[in-house]
Short mmCIF file of C-alpha atoms in Angstrom, two decimals:
data_model
loop_
_atom_site.label_atom_id
_atom_site.label_comp_id
_atom_site.label_asym_id
_atom_site.label_seq_id
_atom_site.Cartn_x
_atom_site.Cartn_y
_atom_site.Cartn_z
CA MET E 25 0.13 0.09 -0.16
CA CYS E 26 2.91 2.08 0.98
CA ARG E 27 3.93 1.76 -2.20
CA PHE E 28 1.55 1.96 -4.36
CA THR E 29 1.28 5.51 -2.50
CA ALA E 30 4.13 6.54 -2.97
CA GLY E 31 3.97 5.87 -6.79
CA MET E 32 1.04 7.60 -7.25
CA PHE E 33 2.28 10.57 -5.64
CA GLY E 34 5.29 10.99 -7.81
CA TYR E 35 2.68 10.54 -10.54
CA ARG E 36 0.58 13.34 -10.01
CA ASN E 37 4.13 15.55 -9.60
CA PHE E 38 4.91 14.81 -12.74
CA VAL E 39 1.42 15.39 -14.05
CA TYR E 40 1.08 18.58 -12.57
CA THR E 41 4.84 19.49 -14.56
CA LEU E 42 3.58 18.53 -17.45
CA ILE E 43 0.85 21.07 -16.95
CA LEU E 44 2.66 23.85 -15.70
CA LEU E 45 5.14 23.54 -18.28
CA ALA E 46 2.15 23.02 -20.95
CA LEU E 47 0.92 26.46 -19.45
CA LEU E 48 4.05 28.23 -20.15
CA ALA E 49 4.45 27.42 -23.19
CA PHE E 50 0.79 28.32 -24.25
CA ALA E 51 1.45 31.73 -23.04
CA ALA E 52 4.59 31.68 -24.80
CA LEU E 53 3.18 30.52 -28.42
CA ARG E 54 -0.11 32.68 -28.63
CA PRO E 55 0.01 35.27 -31.39
CA THR E 56 -0.66 38.79 -29.27
CA HIS E 57 0.88 42.30 -30.66
CA LEU E 58 2.57 44.71 -28.14
CA HIS E 59 1.21 47.84 -27.76
CA ALA E 60 2.16 48.50 -24.21
CA GLU E 61 3.39 51.33 -22.05
CA PHE E 62 5.33 50.53 -18.97
CA ASP E 63 3.80 53.68 -16.73
CA ASN E 64 0.80 52.69 -14.88
CA ASP E 65 0.46 49.32 -17.01
CA ASN E 66 -1.07 45.90 -14.94
CA ARG E 67 0.99 43.08 -15.28
CA THR E 68 1.43 39.69 -14.77
CA TRP E 69 4.33 37.30 -13.94
CA GLN E 70 4.14 33.42 -13.95
CA THR E 71 7.13 31.50 -12.28
CA LEU E 72 7.89 27.61 -12.22
CA GLY E 73 10.89 26.73 -10.00
CA ILE E 74 12.55 23.44 -9.76
CA ASN E 75 14.94 22.08 -6.86
CA PHE E 76 16.67 19.26 -8.89
CA TYR E 77 19.48 18.69 -6.18
CA GLU E 78 20.24 19.83 -2.72
CA ASP E 79 22.38 18.57 0.31
CA ASP E 80 24.44 20.18 3.32
CA ASN E 81 26.45 21.75 0.92
CA TRP E 82 25.14 22.50 -2.16
CA ARG E 83 21.53 23.11 -4.06
CA VAL E 84 21.26 23.46 -7.89
CA LYS E 85 17.72 24.49 -9.27
CA ALA E 86 16.08 26.37 -12.29
CA ALA E 87 13.30 28.69 -12.93
CA ALA E 88 11.75 29.80 -16.12
CA GLN E 89 9.10 32.48 -16.46
CA THR E 90 7.17 34.66 -18.67
CA ARG E 91 5.97 38.15 -17.62
CA LEU E 92 2.13 39.00 -19.33
CA PHE E 93 1.82 42.74 -20.19
CA ASP E 94 -0.65 45.13 -21.13
CA ASP E 95 -2.94 44.28 -18.81
CA SER E 96 -1.48 40.61 -18.92
CA LYS E 97 -2.61 40.51 -22.47
CA PHE E 98 0.02 39.51 -24.66
CA LEU E 99 3.96 37.86 -23.66
CA GLY E 100 6.63 40.35 -23.05
CA VAL E 101 9.13 38.66 -21.39
CA TRP E 102 10.43 34.69 -21.00
CA LEU E 103 13.15 33.76 -19.17
CA VAL E 104 15.23 30.30 -17.93
CA ALA E 105 17.59 30.64 -15.18
CA PRO E 106 19.78 27.86 -13.83
CA THR E 107 21.02 28.51 -10.17
CA VAL E 108 23.81 26.59 -8.72
CA GLU E 109 24.27 27.55 -4.88
CA TYR E 110 26.98 26.71 -2.23
CA LYS E 111 25.94 27.11 1.35
CA PHE E 112 29.33 28.89 2.55
CA HIS E 113 28.02 29.12 6.05
CA GLU E 114 25.33 29.07 8.61
CA ASN E 115 23.86 32.48 7.84
CA LEU E 116 25.25 33.23 3.97
CA ASP E 117 24.24 31.12 0.75
CA ILE E 118 26.82 32.04 -2.71
CA GLY E 119 26.06 31.27 -5.97
CA GLY E 120 25.89 31.77 -9.65
CA THR E 121 23.74 31.86 -12.50
CA TYR E 122 23.25 32.47 -16.22
CA LEU E 123 20.04 33.90 -17.33
CA LEU E 124 18.52 33.82 -21.05
CA GLU E 125 15.74 36.23 -21.14
CA ASP E 126 13.91 37.73 -24.31
CA VAL E 127 12.23 40.80 -24.37
CA ARG E 128 9.88 42.00 -26.39
CA ALA E 129 10.56 44.69 -28.40
CA GLU E 130 8.40 48.45 -28.40
CA ALA E 131 6.74 47.92 -31.22
CA GLY E 132 6.06 44.67 -33.38
CA ASP E 133 6.81 40.97 -32.82
CA ASP E 134 10.18 40.89 -32.76
CA TYR E 135 12.62 40.23 -29.35
CA ILE E 136 15.53 41.28 -27.60
CA ARG E 137 17.95 38.71 -26.34
CA LEU E 138 19.47 38.96 -23.03
CA HIS E 139 22.39 36.92 -21.28
CA ILE E 140 22.94 38.11 -18.00
CA PHE E 141 25.78 36.32 -16.09
CA TRP E 142 24.79 36.92 -11.88
CA LEU E 143 27.11 36.35 -9.24
CA HIS E 144 25.32 36.15 -5.68
CA MET E 145 25.39 36.24 -2.03
CA SER E 146 22.40 35.85 0.38
CA PRO E 147 23.04 36.44 3.93
CA HIS E 148 19.95 35.48 5.98
CA TRP E 149 19.36 35.37 9.78
CA ASN E 150 16.74 33.44 11.88
CA LEU E 151 15.31 36.34 13.99
CA ASN E 152 13.17 33.82 16.29
CA GLU E 153 11.35 30.07 15.56
CA LYS E 154 9.12 31.79 13.01
CA THR E 155 10.74 34.63 11.56
CA ARG E 156 13.52 35.36 8.87
CA PHE E 157 15.59 38.23 7.67
CA SER E 158 17.18 37.41 4.55
CA MET E 159 19.26 39.64 2.00
CA ARG E 160 20.73 38.88 -1.86
CA HIS E 161 23.23 40.97 -3.29
CA LEU E 162 24.12 40.15 -6.92
CA ALA E 163 26.89 41.98 -9.55
CA GLY E 164 25.78 41.15 -13.28
CA TYR E 165 27.30 41.16 -16.60
CA ARG E 166 24.28 41.93 -18.87
CA ALA E 167 24.75 41.32 -22.70
CA ILE E 168 22.19 42.58 -24.44
CA GLU E 169 22.03 41.71 -28.61
CA SER E 170 22.53 44.85 -30.50
CA TYR E 171 22.97 47.12 -27.81
CA ASP E 172 26.25 48.19 -25.70
CA ASN E 173 26.92 45.85 -23.03
CA TYR E 174 27.04 47.25 -19.04
CA TRP E 175 27.10 46.13 -15.35
CA ILE E 176 24.06 46.17 -12.73
CA SER E 177 23.67 45.22 -9.42
CA ARG E 178 21.30 44.11 -7.36
CA HIS E 179 19.87 44.45 -3.71
CA MET E 180 16.85 42.50 -1.92
CA PHE E 181 16.10 42.67 1.53
CA GLY E 182 13.43 40.59 2.85
CA LEU E 183 11.17 39.72 5.99
CA ASP E 184 9.20 36.26 5.74
CA ARG E 185 7.50 34.62 8.71
CA LYS E 186 6.34 31.01 8.97
CA LEU E 187 2.20 30.75 9.86
CA THR E 188 1.01 27.64 11.29
CA ASP E 189 -2.96 26.60 11.82
CA CYS E 190 -3.98 28.44 8.73
CA GLY E 191 -4.42 25.74 6.20
CA ARG E 192 -2.76 25.79 3.19
CA LEU E 193 -1.63 29.14 4.51
CA VAL E 194 1.79 28.52 5.74
CA GLY E 195 3.78 31.57 5.16
CA ALA E 196 3.16 35.84 4.68
CA GLY E 197 6.02 38.50 3.74
CA ILE E 198 7.51 41.19 2.22
CA ASP E 199 10.53 42.96 0.08
CA THR E 200 12.22 45.29 -2.29
CA GLU E 201 14.68 44.89 -4.30
CA VAL E 202 16.75 47.66 -5.97
CA PHE E 203 18.93 47.81 -9.06
CA TYR E 204 22.03 49.75 -9.98
CA ASN E 205 23.24 50.81 -13.47
CA TYR E 206 27.27 51.45 -13.14
CA GLU E 207 26.69 52.72 -16.61
CA THR E 208 24.22 55.48 -15.76
CA SER E 209 25.49 55.65 -12.54
CA ARG E 210 22.42 55.63 -10.67
CA ILE E 211 19.59 53.47 -9.23
CA CYS E 212 17.42 52.67 -12.15
CA GLU E 213 14.53 50.17 -10.87
CA ASN E 214 13.19 49.51 -8.12
CA ARG E 215 10.77 46.29 -7.25
CA PHE E 216 8.78 46.62 -3.94
CA ARG E 217 6.47 43.62 -2.45
CA PRO E 218 4.77 44.74 0.21
CA ILE E 219 2.66 41.00 0.41
CA LYS E 220 3.62 37.86 -0.69
CA LEU E 221 2.16 34.05 0.44
CA THR E 222 2.89 31.36 0.68
CA PHE E 223 0.28 27.94 0.00
CA SER E 224 1.58 24.34 0.66
CA LEU E 225 0.01 22.18 -2.01
CA THR E 226 1.62 19.04 -1.59
CA GLU E 227 4.50 17.87 0.79
CA ARG E 228 7.31 18.92 -2.46
CA ALA E 229 5.38 21.74 -3.98
CA LYS E 230 4.07 25.13 -2.88
CA LEU E 231 2.80 28.01 -4.06
CA GLN E 232 3.37 32.00 -3.66
CA LEU E 233 1.04 34.67 -4.64
CA TYR E 234 2.52 38.04 -4.43
CA PHE E 235 1.48 42.22 -5.46
CA MET E 236 4.26 43.66 -6.58
CA LEU E 237 5.08 47.81 -7.46
CA GLN E 238 7.55 48.10 -9.84
CA SER E 239 9.06 51.12 -10.36
CA LYS E 240 11.57 51.88 -13.35
CA ARG E 241 13.67 55.31 -14.76
CA PHE E 242 14.38 54.91 -18.21
CA GLY E 243 16.84 56.56 -20.31
CA LYS E 244 18.33 59.57 -18.78
CA SER E 245 15.14 60.53 -17.24
CA SER E 246 14.63 61.33 -13.77
CA SER E 247 11.19 60.40 -12.96
CA TRP E 248 10.23 56.91 -12.31
CA GLU E 249 7.85 54.89 -13.63
CA ASN E 250 5.30 52.15 -11.82
CA ALA E 251 3.67 49.30 -13.52
CA TYR E 252 1.27 46.71 -11.31
CA VAL E 253 2.59 43.27 -10.98
CA PHE E 254 0.76 40.49 -9.72
CA GLY E 255 2.69 37.20 -9.30
CA GLN E 256 2.51 33.09 -8.97
CA THR E 257 5.31 31.24 -8.40
CA ILE E 258 4.86 27.27 -8.32
CA GLY E 259 7.86 25.77 -7.08
CA PHE E 260 8.63 21.71 -6.87
CA LYS E 261 11.55 20.02 -4.59
CA PHE E 262 13.07 17.14 -5.51
#
């Protein structure tokens, strides 16, 4: 009976993975045209994260993401990002990520391809049994098709709390992430998530829902533009 249950659990995980990949492919392949502006746009981001391997020292994982723009009517960005992390200290992880990203041009159906190589360190501390403060600092070289390449860094600060006796709801948190462009020598973007909620789907799968205020400064402009993002992340751990 235990063997049968374990087999069914593995089969369900496999089916769920296929369904999620099919949804990502559908979003990526549907024919749409770009007419969006960033300021005051309502967007949705869909992420699938898979933790392939983890032991006391190493973690190997990958993520795939699609971003829908123009009131979530068309695919504006898709990306994949494999990551390797080393648990350098009980309060510090270090790692590297290669990110392949296609961004829709401002007009038409063409995409601009980005290759980004990130090195990152992630300090974290448990403030008590249920509350965790974490940071993530990334330095990356952004290589953009037909454009000048440049260095950029990202700095995230977050607070997360485990929840008990709330059914499927197992966590809540808040974070903000600042982007610094070394070519223009200024902060160019901020991603503020005032609320993120984590739900347990199965023993190995979780769903996170969040709202994000994404603020950007384009070109040499000193004014900020804002987009409103509703995000969903499904994570699997094998």
